[in-house]
XYZ file of C-alpha atoms in Angstrom:
754
model
C 115.232 15.084 -21.950
C 118.030 14.956 -19.398
C 117.253 13.608 -15.954
C 117.443 16.369 -13.290
C 120.403 15.889 -10.987
C 119.876 15.868 -7.254
C 121.672 18.580 -5.276
C 124.180 17.879 -2.566
C 123.209 16.530 0.806
C 123.239 19.906 2.505
C 120.259 21.116 0.509
C 117.960 19.047 2.734
C 115.266 16.417 2.242
C 112.658 18.865 0.946
C 114.768 19.585 -2.110
C 115.181 15.839 -2.629
C 111.393 15.369 -2.513
C 110.915 17.934 -5.252
C 113.722 16.391 -7.274
C 112.126 12.932 -7.019
C 108.929 14.318 -8.465
C 110.852 16.039 -11.273
C 112.800 12.889 -12.088
C 109.704 10.686 -12.181
C 107.798 13.273 -14.255
C 110.524 13.489 -16.894
C 110.199 11.771 -20.260
C 113.260 9.594 -19.682
C 112.720 5.798 -19.793
C 111.010 4.429 -16.698
C 114.015 2.341 -15.652
C 116.348 5.327 -15.948
C 114.053 7.374 -13.740
C 113.973 4.736 -11.016
C 117.734 4.285 -11.231
C 118.266 8.009 -10.724
C 115.900 8.079 -7.741
C 117.734 5.325 -5.828
C 121.075 7.015 -6.514
C 119.706 10.298 -5.152
C 118.298 8.694 -2.014
C 121.534 6.783 -1.346
C 123.530 10.000 -1.587
C 121.211 11.946 0.710
C 120.922 9.179 3.306
C 124.703 8.515 3.141
C 124.040 4.819 2.570
C 125.890 2.352 0.402
C 122.714 0.680 -0.864
C 119.272 1.964 -1.839
C 116.760 -0.366 -3.493
C 113.138 -0.236 -4.587
C 110.945 -3.343 -4.598
C 107.487 -3.169 -6.207
C 104.502 -5.471 -5.869
C 103.703 -7.705 -8.829
C 100.180 -8.897 -9.579
C 101.383 -12.386 -8.562
C 101.919 -11.129 -5.011
C 105.728 -11.243 -5.296
C 108.004 -8.320 -4.508
C 110.388 -7.645 -7.399
C 113.624 -5.683 -7.210
C 113.006 -2.816 -9.654
C 115.997 -0.563 -9.053
C 119.109 -0.508 -6.882
C 122.184 1.526 -6.101
C 124.847 -0.605 -4.436
C 123.588 -4.137 -5.126
C 124.432 -6.122 -8.251
C 122.544 -4.359 -11.088
C 122.059 -7.736 -12.813
C 119.679 -8.685 -9.965
C 117.185 -6.019 -11.052
C 113.997 -7.729 -12.327
C 115.579 -11.104 -11.495
C 115.239 -11.049 -7.726
C 111.696 -11.756 -6.613
C 110.550 -12.451 -3.087
C 107.459 -14.503 -2.409
C 104.751 -13.116 -0.142
C 106.189 -12.892 3.379
C 109.711 -13.871 2.300
C 112.794 -12.154 3.701
C 113.145 -8.831 5.449
C 111.238 -7.148 2.619
C 108.408 -9.606 3.260
C 108.486 -8.681 6.957
C 108.038 -4.999 6.073
C 105.092 -5.933 3.839
C 103.531 -8.122 6.544
C 103.689 -5.485 9.295
C 103.300 -2.418 7.022
C 105.785 -0.688 9.330
C 109.479 0.283 9.069
C 112.075 -2.341 9.961
C 115.464 -1.121 11.217
C 118.253 -3.633 11.958
C 121.909 -3.165 12.827
C 122.800 -6.782 11.966
C 120.310 -7.935 9.330
C 121.751 -11.427 8.608
C 120.974 -12.515 12.187
C 117.260 -11.725 11.884
C 115.112 -14.884 11.639
C 113.349 -13.561 8.518
C 116.584 -12.834 6.649
C 116.659 -14.534 3.239
C 120.014 -14.621 1.448
C 119.917 -14.026 -2.300
C 123.431 -14.539 -3.739
C 122.603 -12.829 -7.064
C 122.204 -9.493 -5.269
C 125.726 -9.428 -3.828
C 124.446 -8.134 -0.497
C 126.890 -10.245 1.586
C 128.917 -7.299 2.952
C 125.926 -5.276 4.166
C 124.760 -5.556 7.762
C 122.625 -2.505 8.613
C 119.143 -2.572 7.054
C 116.287 -0.066 7.001
C 113.130 -0.847 5.035
C 109.921 1.222 4.867
C 106.682 0.377 3.049
C 105.392 2.210 0.003
C 101.713 2.658 0.810
C 98.806 3.412 -1.506
C 95.291 3.471 -0.090
C 96.369 1.416 2.905
C 97.934 -1.275 0.696
C 101.644 -2.034 0.716
C 102.630 -1.727 -2.947
C 106.378 -1.713 -2.517
C 109.317 -1.398 -0.144
C 112.114 1.180 -0.079
C 115.345 -0.190 1.425
C 118.681 1.368 2.440
C 121.684 -0.683 3.663
C 125.184 -0.127 5.065
C 128.234 -2.306 5.596
C 128.788 -1.209 9.192
C 126.466 -2.482 11.918
C 124.967 0.911 12.568
C 121.644 1.922 14.135
C 119.532 4.214 11.983
C 118.383 7.273 13.919
C 114.699 8.107 14.362
C 114.967 11.131 12.102
C 116.476 8.940 9.360
C 113.558 6.530 9.646
C 111.173 9.497 9.521
C 112.921 10.952 6.462
C 112.815 7.643 4.604
C 109.101 7.272 5.379
C 108.462 10.731 3.951
C 110.489 9.882 0.850
C 108.562 6.601 0.529
C 105.249 8.441 0.588
C 106.296 10.755 -2.237
C 107.816 7.862 -4.171
C 104.591 5.851 -3.876
C 102.582 8.761 -5.260
C 104.858 9.505 -8.184
C 105.245 5.821 -9.066
C 101.432 5.620 -9.204
C 101.363 8.680 -11.469
C 103.653 6.988 -14.017
C 102.373 3.472 -13.438
C 101.758 2.749 -17.112
C 105.422 3.395 -17.880
C 106.578 1.352 -14.898
C 104.227 -1.461 -15.848
C 106.087 -1.869 -19.113
C 108.938 -3.292 -17.015
C 106.733 -5.912 -15.368
C 103.249 -6.580 -14.018
C 103.298 -4.151 -11.122
C 100.312 -3.595 -8.866
C 100.929 -0.083 -7.525
C 97.252 0.811 -7.710
C 94.420 -1.666 -8.318
C 93.728 -1.833 -12.030
C 93.569 -5.525 -12.865
C 90.456 -7.688 -12.850
C 89.534 -9.085 -9.434
C 86.736 -11.302 -8.185
C 85.699 -11.041 -4.553
C 83.408 -13.458 -2.753
C 81.067 -12.053 -0.127
C 77.568 -12.637 1.182
C 74.309 -11.971 -0.660
C 72.363 -9.187 0.994
C 69.946 -8.473 -1.867
C 69.336 -10.458 -5.032
C 69.965 -9.095 -8.496
C 72.665 -8.281 -11.014
C 74.085 -4.919 -12.010
C 76.940 -3.466 -14.068
C 78.097 0.076 -13.403
C 80.715 2.542 -12.211
C 82.128 2.468 -8.699
C 81.228 5.415 -6.491
C 82.842 5.577 -3.039
C 80.330 6.528 -0.346
C 82.854 8.570 1.636
C 85.893 8.982 -0.603
C 89.093 10.103 1.103
C 90.181 13.578 0.070
C 93.514 13.405 -1.716
C 96.213 15.912 -0.870
C 96.439 18.536 -3.600
C 100.113 19.188 -2.733
C 102.582 16.724 -1.284
C 105.755 18.782 -0.871
C 105.632 22.091 1.034
C 107.848 25.059 0.229
C 107.660 26.654 3.684
C 107.542 24.228 6.657
C 106.757 26.975 9.168
C 103.757 28.183 7.188
C 102.632 24.596 6.674
C 102.889 23.794 10.381
C 100.820 26.891 11.161
C 98.171 25.667 8.692
C 98.187 22.272 10.375
C 97.749 23.740 13.858
C 94.967 26.017 12.633
C 93.239 23.037 11.021
C 93.506 20.988 14.210
C 92.046 23.866 16.222
C 89.121 24.252 13.831
C 88.573 20.486 13.843
C 88.357 20.444 17.648
C 85.953 23.379 17.611
C 83.811 21.570 15.042
C 83.661 18.414 17.153
C 82.999 20.394 20.342
C 80.115 22.099 18.579
C 78.625 18.730 17.668
C 79.166 17.451 21.201
C 77.280 20.434 22.596
C 74.125 19.560 20.653
C 71.869 18.103 23.318
C 69.846 15.782 21.090
C 72.851 13.570 20.299
C 73.150 10.500 22.491
C 74.197 6.884 22.637
C 76.461 5.678 19.825
C 76.450 9.068 18.073
C 77.890 10.889 21.064
C 80.415 8.111 21.715
C 81.758 8.367 18.180
C 82.209 12.121 18.538
C 83.866 11.684 21.924
C 86.265 9.237 20.291
C 87.028 11.777 17.557
C 87.673 14.400 20.210
C 90.004 12.057 22.079
C 92.001 11.299 18.920
C 92.057 14.979 17.961
C 93.900 15.631 21.230
C 96.105 12.544 21.038
C 99.702 13.688 21.293
C 101.054 10.728 19.359
C 98.808 11.435 16.379
C 99.458 15.188 16.459
C 103.219 14.643 16.851
C 103.319 12.358 13.800
C 101.588 15.088 11.779
C 103.971 17.777 13.010
C 107.052 15.682 12.251
C 105.827 14.931 8.744
C 105.287 18.647 8.048
C 108.729 19.508 9.418
C 110.123 16.819 7.113
C 108.837 18.655 4.057
C 105.264 17.448 3.525
C 102.243 19.685 3.159
C 99.674 19.600 5.967
C 97.312 17.597 3.759
C 100.037 15.113 2.806
C 100.984 14.685 6.467
C 97.391 13.801 7.369
C 97.153 11.486 4.381
C 100.373 9.709 5.366
C 99.231 9.181 8.945
C 95.876 7.851 7.703
C 97.509 5.470 5.242
C 99.955 4.140 7.831
C 97.200 3.470 10.368
C 95.048 1.752 7.771
C 97.882 -0.515 6.654
C 98.772 -1.488 10.227
C 95.263 -2.169 11.467
C 93.477 -3.362 8.316
C 94.299 -7.004 9.027
C 93.376 -6.796 12.713
C 90.970 -9.487 13.849
C 89.805 -7.629 16.937
C 86.615 -5.716 16.012
C 87.413 -3.030 18.587
C 90.767 -2.320 16.915
C 89.112 -2.229 13.506
C 86.538 0.258 14.779
C 89.343 2.468 16.084
C 90.892 2.340 12.621
C 87.636 3.619 11.129
C 87.476 6.333 13.796
C 90.977 7.471 12.819
C 90.133 7.378 9.115
C 87.020 9.455 9.619
C 88.929 11.914 11.790
C 91.620 12.242 9.119
C 88.973 12.837 6.439
C 87.360 15.501 8.618
C 90.712 17.231 9.078
C 91.415 17.102 5.340
C 88.042 18.727 4.668
C 88.818 21.415 7.218
C 92.185 22.093 5.564
C 90.484 22.206 2.165
C 87.702 24.441 3.440
C 85.052 21.846 2.579
C 82.107 20.893 4.772
C 80.631 18.019 2.819
C 81.485 15.575 0.048
C 77.929 14.690 -1.000
C 77.744 14.377 -4.756
C 75.210 13.471 -7.372
C 75.521 9.980 -8.802
C 76.549 9.161 -12.344
C 74.253 6.959 -14.371
C 74.577 3.254 -13.464
C 76.331 3.952 -10.166
C 77.563 1.115 -7.940
C 77.864 2.511 -4.429
C 80.801 1.169 -2.400
C 80.943 1.644 1.368
C 82.227 0.137 4.583
C 78.678 0.068 5.915
C 75.533 2.120 5.539
C 72.576 3.052 7.645
C 69.191 3.139 5.941
C 69.231 6.923 6.066
C 72.570 7.013 4.197
C 71.184 4.912 1.368
C 67.975 6.911 1.094
C 69.937 10.143 0.610
C 71.101 8.969 -2.805
C 68.963 9.336 -5.944
C 67.678 5.793 -6.372
C 67.151 6.153 -10.114
C 70.900 6.165 -10.742
C 71.855 3.691 -8.004
C 72.136 0.256 -9.609
C 74.060 -1.769 -7.030
C 75.669 -1.744 -3.611
C 78.922 -3.252 -2.273
C 79.616 -3.270 1.465
C 82.654 -4.302 3.471
C 80.576 -5.102 6.532
C 76.927 -5.477 7.559
C 74.614 -8.457 7.334
C 71.667 -9.615 5.239
C 69.393 -8.547 8.098
C 70.839 -5.036 8.409
C 68.502 -2.234 7.523
C 70.680 -1.065 4.662
C 70.149 -4.534 3.183
C 66.407 -4.310 3.835
C 66.234 -0.957 2.062
C 68.300 -2.346 -0.821
C 65.834 -5.206 -1.222
C 62.894 -2.815 -1.011
C 64.448 -0.704 -3.774
C 65.356 -3.864 -5.727
C 69.041 -2.928 -5.720
C 71.434 -5.900 -5.784
C 73.711 -5.845 -2.755
C 76.738 -7.949 -1.796
C 78.318 -7.518 1.633
C 81.205 -8.820 3.747
C 83.683 -7.865 1.001
C 86.815 -7.249 3.040
C 88.924 -4.383 1.713
C 86.733 -3.667 -1.312
C 87.057 0.111 -0.863
C 90.848 -0.055 -1.073
C 90.658 -2.209 -4.212
C 88.582 0.288 -6.182
C 88.995 3.739 -7.613
C 86.190 6.113 -8.529
C 84.793 5.202 -11.936
C 86.053 1.611 -12.054
C 83.692 -0.781 -13.837
C 82.072 -3.149 -11.340
C 79.656 -6.071 -11.542
C 77.458 -6.713 -8.495
C 76.255 -10.300 -8.607
C 73.600 -10.825 -5.965
C 72.955 -14.348 -7.225
C 76.450 -15.703 -6.553
C 77.361 -13.165 -3.812
C 80.334 -11.947 -5.848
C 81.790 -8.639 -6.944
C 83.806 -8.388 -10.154
C 86.146 -5.382 -10.093
C 87.365 -4.061 -13.450
C 86.120 -7.249 -15.154
C 87.419 -8.549 -18.462
C 85.347 -8.004 -21.584
C 84.133 -11.617 -21.642
C 82.936 -11.374 -18.021
C 81.031 -8.183 -18.850
C 79.483 -9.820 -21.897
C 78.420 -12.855 -19.848
C 76.860 -10.555 -17.237
C 74.977 -8.673 -19.934
C 73.625 -11.960 -21.276
C 72.429 -12.880 -17.790
C 70.849 -9.450 -17.428
C 68.964 -10.080 -20.649
C 67.704 -13.418 -19.298
C 66.683 -11.763 -16.032
C 64.800 -9.087 -17.950
C 62.934 -11.781 -19.890
C 62.083 -13.534 -16.638
C 60.991 -10.224 -15.158
C 58.731 -9.709 -18.163
C 57.249 -13.202 -17.720
C 56.583 -12.528 -14.033
C 55.118 -9.126 -14.876
C 52.634 -10.984 -17.057
C 51.300 -12.646 -13.904
C 50.602 -9.293 -12.260
C 46.845 -9.304 -12.811
C 46.365 -12.976 -11.968
C 45.161 -13.985 -8.518
C 47.559 -16.157 -6.500
C 45.509 -19.369 -6.613
C 46.910 -22.886 -6.190
C 46.163 -25.757 -8.579
C 43.519 -27.009 -6.126
C 41.844 -23.584 -6.061
C 43.148 -22.231 -2.710
C 43.483 -18.421 -2.718
C 46.676 -17.007 -1.190
C 46.780 -13.335 -0.266
C 50.077 -11.742 -1.319
C 50.917 -8.435 0.328
C 54.037 -6.299 0.072
C 56.337 -4.800 2.690
C 56.983 -1.073 2.416
C 58.613 1.804 4.237
C 58.614 4.630 1.727
C 55.852 6.451 -0.118
C 57.539 5.383 -3.355
C 57.023 1.744 -2.319
C 53.261 2.166 -2.708
C 53.778 2.167 -6.462
C 54.829 -1.486 -6.155
C 51.191 -2.409 -5.528
C 50.293 -1.752 -9.148
C 53.635 -2.928 -10.503
C 53.488 -6.310 -8.736
C 49.746 -6.878 -8.428
C 50.054 -7.220 -4.641
C 46.799 -7.328 -2.682
C 47.900 -4.614 -0.273
C 50.632 -3.600 2.178
C 51.051 -6.141 4.941
C 53.790 -4.199 6.718
C 54.466 -0.485 6.418
C 57.607 0.355 8.409
C 56.960 3.793 9.871
C 60.443 4.241 11.360
C 62.181 5.299 8.138
C 60.578 8.746 8.374
C 62.183 9.114 11.801
C 65.589 7.742 10.818
C 66.201 10.176 7.956
C 65.513 13.304 10.022
C 67.460 15.133 12.704
C 64.374 15.981 14.738
C 61.130 14.295 15.709
C 58.577 14.458 12.864
C 55.589 16.453 14.075
C 51.897 15.608 13.852
C 51.440 17.290 10.481
C 54.428 15.560 8.883
C 53.433 12.134 10.153
C 49.800 12.613 9.157
C 50.826 13.692 5.650
C 52.963 10.570 5.165
C 50.288 8.142 6.352
C 47.642 9.905 4.248
C 49.819 9.576 1.146
C 50.235 5.861 1.785
C 46.503 5.288 2.257
C 45.676 7.414 -0.776
C 48.166 5.504 -2.913
C 46.829 2.137 -1.765
C 43.233 3.061 -2.655
C 40.914 0.257 -1.622
C 43.766 -2.114 -0.826
C 44.581 -2.970 2.749
C 47.474 -1.277 4.582
C 48.880 -2.394 7.950
C 51.006 0.201 9.729
C 53.642 -1.053 12.155
C 54.249 1.469 14.901
C 57.703 2.887 15.472
C 60.279 0.082 15.577
C 63.545 1.718 16.573
C 66.362 0.837 18.906
C 68.830 -1.988 18.525
C 70.564 -1.453 15.181
C 68.118 1.326 14.191
C 69.435 4.507 15.768
C 67.497 7.768 15.838
C 69.761 10.661 16.784
C 67.161 12.869 18.464
C 66.061 10.285 21.023
C 68.075 10.231 24.220
C 69.279 6.865 25.402
C 72.117 5.316 27.311
C 74.451 2.825 25.715
C 73.250 -0.784 25.896
C 75.565 -3.769 25.992
C 73.092 -5.860 23.976
C 70.775 -3.505 22.081
C 68.963 -6.324 20.242
C 67.627 -7.395 23.651
C 67.282 -3.880 24.996
C 64.974 -0.908 24.978
C 63.620 -1.113 21.463
C 60.342 -1.246 19.522
C 57.214 -1.326 21.725
C 59.332 -1.108 24.865
C 60.538 2.331 23.863
C 56.997 3.365 22.923
C 55.604 2.262 26.278
C 58.451 3.952 28.141
C 57.703 7.161 26.245
C 53.917 7.274 25.835
C 53.897 10.783 24.264
C 56.030 9.503 21.394
C 53.721 6.560 20.679
C 50.545 8.563 21.269
C 51.689 11.225 18.771
C 52.124 8.541 16.135
C 48.770 6.947 16.914
C 47.129 10.363 16.728
C 48.645 10.952 13.296
C 47.452 7.543 12.093
C 43.895 8.186 13.318
C 43.864 11.587 11.688
C 45.179 10.240 8.374
C 42.622 7.405 8.236
C 39.457 9.449 8.772
C 36.565 7.488 7.265
C 38.846 4.657 6.086
C 40.004 1.362 7.527
C 43.031 1.648 9.829
C 45.173 -1.318 10.767
C 47.786 -0.708 13.461
C 50.309 -3.338 14.516
C 52.650 -3.202 17.524
C 56.135 -4.726 17.104
C 58.072 -7.001 19.470
C 55.282 -7.758 21.908
C 56.870 -10.078 24.493
C 53.995 -10.313 26.978
C 50.208 -9.972 26.933
C 50.500 -7.075 29.371
C 52.534 -5.080 26.848
C 49.826 -5.461 24.228
C 47.151 -4.492 26.753
C 49.035 -1.293 27.610
C 49.641 -0.438 23.951
C 46.030 -1.028 23.001
C 45.026 1.194 25.928
C 46.934 4.060 24.296
C 44.934 3.507 21.100
C 41.707 3.732 23.091
C 42.939 6.895 24.811
C 43.740 8.531 21.469
C 40.341 7.568 20.073
C 38.698 9.234 23.080
C 40.902 12.303 22.570
C 39.859 12.503 18.895
C 36.144 12.086 19.694
C 36.219 14.923 22.220
C 37.605 17.221 19.532
C 35.102 16.146 16.904
C 37.574 14.353 14.643
C 36.229 11.844 12.175
C 37.468 8.411 13.207
C 38.440 5.526 10.909
C 35.516 3.551 9.516
C 37.128 0.399 10.899
C 39.944 0.171 13.425
C 41.868 -3.069 13.815
C 44.744 -3.465 16.271
C 47.205 -6.314 16.024
C 50.494 -7.604 17.367
C 53.669 -8.918 15.826
C 54.754 -12.296 17.134
C 58.532 -12.003 17.326
C 59.305 -12.990 20.914
C 59.283 -16.764 21.613
C 57.670 -16.126 25.038
C 54.340 -15.562 23.293
C 54.265 -19.178 22.124
C 53.129 -20.080 25.652
C 50.583 -17.223 25.875
C 49.025 -17.351 22.430
C 45.505 -18.042 23.647
C 45.543 -15.044 25.986
C 47.080 -12.769 23.358
C 44.778 -13.781 20.515
C 41.739 -13.107 22.703
C 42.675 -9.396 22.662
C 43.947 -8.947 19.082
C 42.098 -8.318 15.849
C 44.946 -9.938 13.892
C 48.573 -11.008 14.317
C 51.594 -11.125 12.070
C 54.663 -13.310 12.442
C 57.941 -11.413 12.114
C 60.202 -14.284 11.143
C 63.408 -12.200 11.145
C 63.294 -11.373 14.852
C 61.566 -14.594 15.861
C 64.487 -16.487 14.312
C 67.153 -14.475 16.085
C 65.474 -14.813 19.480
C 64.702 -18.503 19.091
C 68.276 -19.365 18.219
C 69.960 -16.635 20.317
C 71.744 -15.471 17.153
C 72.013 -11.743 16.443
C 70.704 -11.336 12.889
C 73.029 -8.355 12.306
C 76.108 -10.362 13.295
C 77.490 -12.065 10.162
C 79.377 -14.682 12.187
C 76.122 -16.184 13.484
C 73.343 -14.758 11.290
C 73.630 -17.584 8.761
C 74.379 -20.301 11.286
C 70.719 -21.335 11.667
C 68.180 -22.107 9.004
C 64.570 -20.953 8.958
C 63.755 -24.304 7.362
C 64.585 -26.158 10.584
C 62.176 -28.433 12.490
C 62.114 -26.262 15.661
C 61.327 -23.084 13.762
C 58.804 -24.695 11.435
C 57.129 -26.323 14.466
C 56.856 -22.923 16.172
C 55.244 -21.488 13.044
C 52.829 -24.413 12.878
C 51.916 -23.832 16.524
C 51.113 -20.175 15.832
C 49.038 -21.069 12.784
C 47.086 -23.704 14.731
C 46.313 -21.315 17.616
C 45.132 -18.621 15.200
C 42.886 -21.105 13.395
C 41.368 -22.224 16.702
C 40.532 -18.628 17.665
C 39.631 -17.480 14.121
C 42.324 -14.809 14.310
C 43.689 -13.646 10.946
C 47.430 -14.293 10.730
C 50.075 -13.326 8.207
C 53.828 -13.745 7.840
C 55.762 -10.576 7.074
C 59.400 -11.617 7.419
C 61.972 -12.273 4.710
C 60.802 -15.903 4.445
C 57.635 -14.770 2.718
C 59.554 -13.379 -0.260
C 61.584 -16.506 -1.069
C 59.696 -19.061 -3.207
C 61.029 -22.150 -1.374
C 60.424 -20.704 2.106
C 57.024 -19.349 1.012
C 56.135 -22.860 -0.177
C 56.916 -24.188 3.318
C 54.807 -21.453 4.947
C 51.804 -22.173 2.734
C 52.157 -25.916 3.346
C 52.058 -25.146 7.102
C 48.684 -23.447 6.631
C 49.484 -19.748 6.200
C 47.322 -18.011 3.597
C 48.559 -14.404 3.965
C 52.163 -13.547 3.092
C 53.737 -10.100 3.089
C 56.967 -9.979 1.090
C 59.380 -7.452 -0.406
C 58.110 -6.194 -3.739
C 60.888 -8.037 -5.558
C 59.612 -11.371 -4.231
C 55.902 -11.031 -5.057
C 56.096 -12.203 -8.664
C 58.356 -15.185 -7.982
C 56.210 -16.352 -5.071
C 53.044 -15.974 -7.138
C 54.608 -17.996 -9.955
C 55.328 -20.777 -7.444
C 51.788 -20.674 -6.041
C 50.256 -21.083 -9.494
C 52.051 -24.443 -9.831
C 51.306 -25.703 -6.294
C 49.082 -28.666 -5.399
C 48.411 -27.532 -1.844
C 46.611 -30.599 -0.524
C 49.560 -32.836 -1.447
C 52.056 -30.306 -0.080
C 50.394 -30.200 3.345
C 50.506 -33.992 3.663
C 54.155 -34.193 2.623
C 55.305 -31.315 4.862
C 53.919 -32.626 8.166
C 56.525 -35.424 8.710
C 59.393 -32.939 8.425
C 58.384 -31.166 11.634
C 59.455 -34.109 13.797
C 62.931 -34.427 12.277
C 65.871 -33.845 14.621
C 68.284 -32.409 12.070
C 69.285 -28.759 12.242
C 67.811 -28.108 8.813
C 65.381 -29.815 6.467
C 66.084 -27.505 3.551
C 67.206 -30.344 1.290
C 64.003 -32.278 2.119
C 61.852 -29.210 1.339
C 63.718 -28.791 -1.954
C 63.041 -32.463 -2.730
C 59.337 -31.920 -2.036
C 59.307 -28.943 -4.380
C 60.812 -31.067 -7.148
C 58.367 -33.891 -6.452
C 55.477 -31.450 -6.778
C 56.967 -29.913 -9.955
C 56.982 -26.436 -8.444
C 58.363 -23.494 -10.376
C 60.765 -21.806 -7.974
């Protein structure tokens, strides 16, 4: 088939864009197609040189086609990462226009190209998914300045060229190992958020909507479509802003969208792209891609957040242009969900039966998405920078929660090795399942009560599956976080009744509403807080809004008629707070009696010890409580002043440190002196090594994620507790930041199965 010839310059850039697509779609050899494209661009731009450099898998930029340079340099000239003016374009992901290129400090002379006579230089990046995959360059002998409209035209051409090169990538790849779109095996190292191993297909949580058309036939019609889309977008955002129940971070995000929707610079870039021949959708996609490439490497978290705001705004506008309101889809079997970050409500919206793994760009092991992932026993790896841009829908992915790695498009041998490990894990799971009906009793006949943490009705099924003795912590806030309005009395009562019914005769401890901080509920008004982890959250919010807490207590009392009810208040920082909270329980009991309600057969009210201040008021607190539970996650973050949702500090301190272990020992001693039942319900309780330390400190009640019950029980069955207690005591007086290695040595000495 003959290669279509490009019309004369006067036909305009839009005709050239269509011709580029026709050339690249022809069945001519790949090199011939690229050669024709650079000739066409050189003629239109009235330049003496036009060259295309493409990214190799090695990270080098290779000259793939040229008009005006020495043709023998094609596939010979390669520029290392960051080398030369082409490397400067790649580094900044922005156009570079120079009237005297050889004087630029980044200029790198390559004699084989024969570029000595050329002074003027204009290079623009070829962008795919925010990644620079190539550079399009034009050059002239004279020291001329390229006009703004020429830069704009070349950017538009580069966008189309990037798309069509990706469409014929297999043919291009025959000329060399190009990396136009991610398709080669990659291994990314992140942080383990939830243990486990999974193989499946990548599913993007919020996939960008691709432009159905790139080139527009009628610029005036296309600009009218763009303006109509922008108007409808602003109306949509204004409608959301007018909803009174939105507040705090939610309203700020929408206000940011509204600000960007009115930003003249953003709108002007869209208008210019449409006037240059792009469709409205392609113009939005180009602006989004350019912003992502420029800001993706930014270190400043504020700048990165603005990038995400712009991306979300662009996706909203694309949906408006496409007439779509939502992109929610069902999951394929063996889905690996890939996202920048997720709230717990986002994760719960997906069908968990098909969801096998989770990859996140951000977040922390203490984030509530990670907590939900652990509760659902879904392996999760986070802090994987750029993972969304490195994947396409349907790519095969391995989520390795053991090594905190993600394998993208893995080789066959890597997949086979992962399958072998999965088989071993299944055997281990079967062995642990065989312990389900055994009591957790140490070698010296000390009974340990193993409870499970829960937050969903479906979690209650883990009691039978794991052989747990009950639910030591039922997180009631998830019901609030997945709804747009406050759950009423009937809805709350129904949930708590289901939990109690499912547990049967086994004990259930309900933690009252623990929201605020990183757990946002849209229907609760609240001003922005500079440090939400130390702000109006948990019991503080409940005491500030007694009707909210009293409604929940009323629902709990109603659900537990004739049964034992255990209620626990989170984040108690002073004895007075517990006194006030317990007073609300008494008030609700009086309210129920006056109306003839049947009350629980037994009512026990407890407190969570998460604030270090209570360490100096334990005697006074324990005198008022029926039981207490240590929340090690929050106690850790407050003791070490390290936000557990901040990945830069969350892993800086170790729970197996002398100060923290000493604090736990102090709590255990005070509870023993007052005969107050005490449990530990933080993440420590679900890790065999940490659970060993807790038991050696004297704790006999542990509440762990369902996935940790079997492993902790297996450890307990091999534990000589009397010896462990004697060996643990000296570690509390150490001055090192962590005694983890010493605890591991003790475990080996005692022949524990971890």
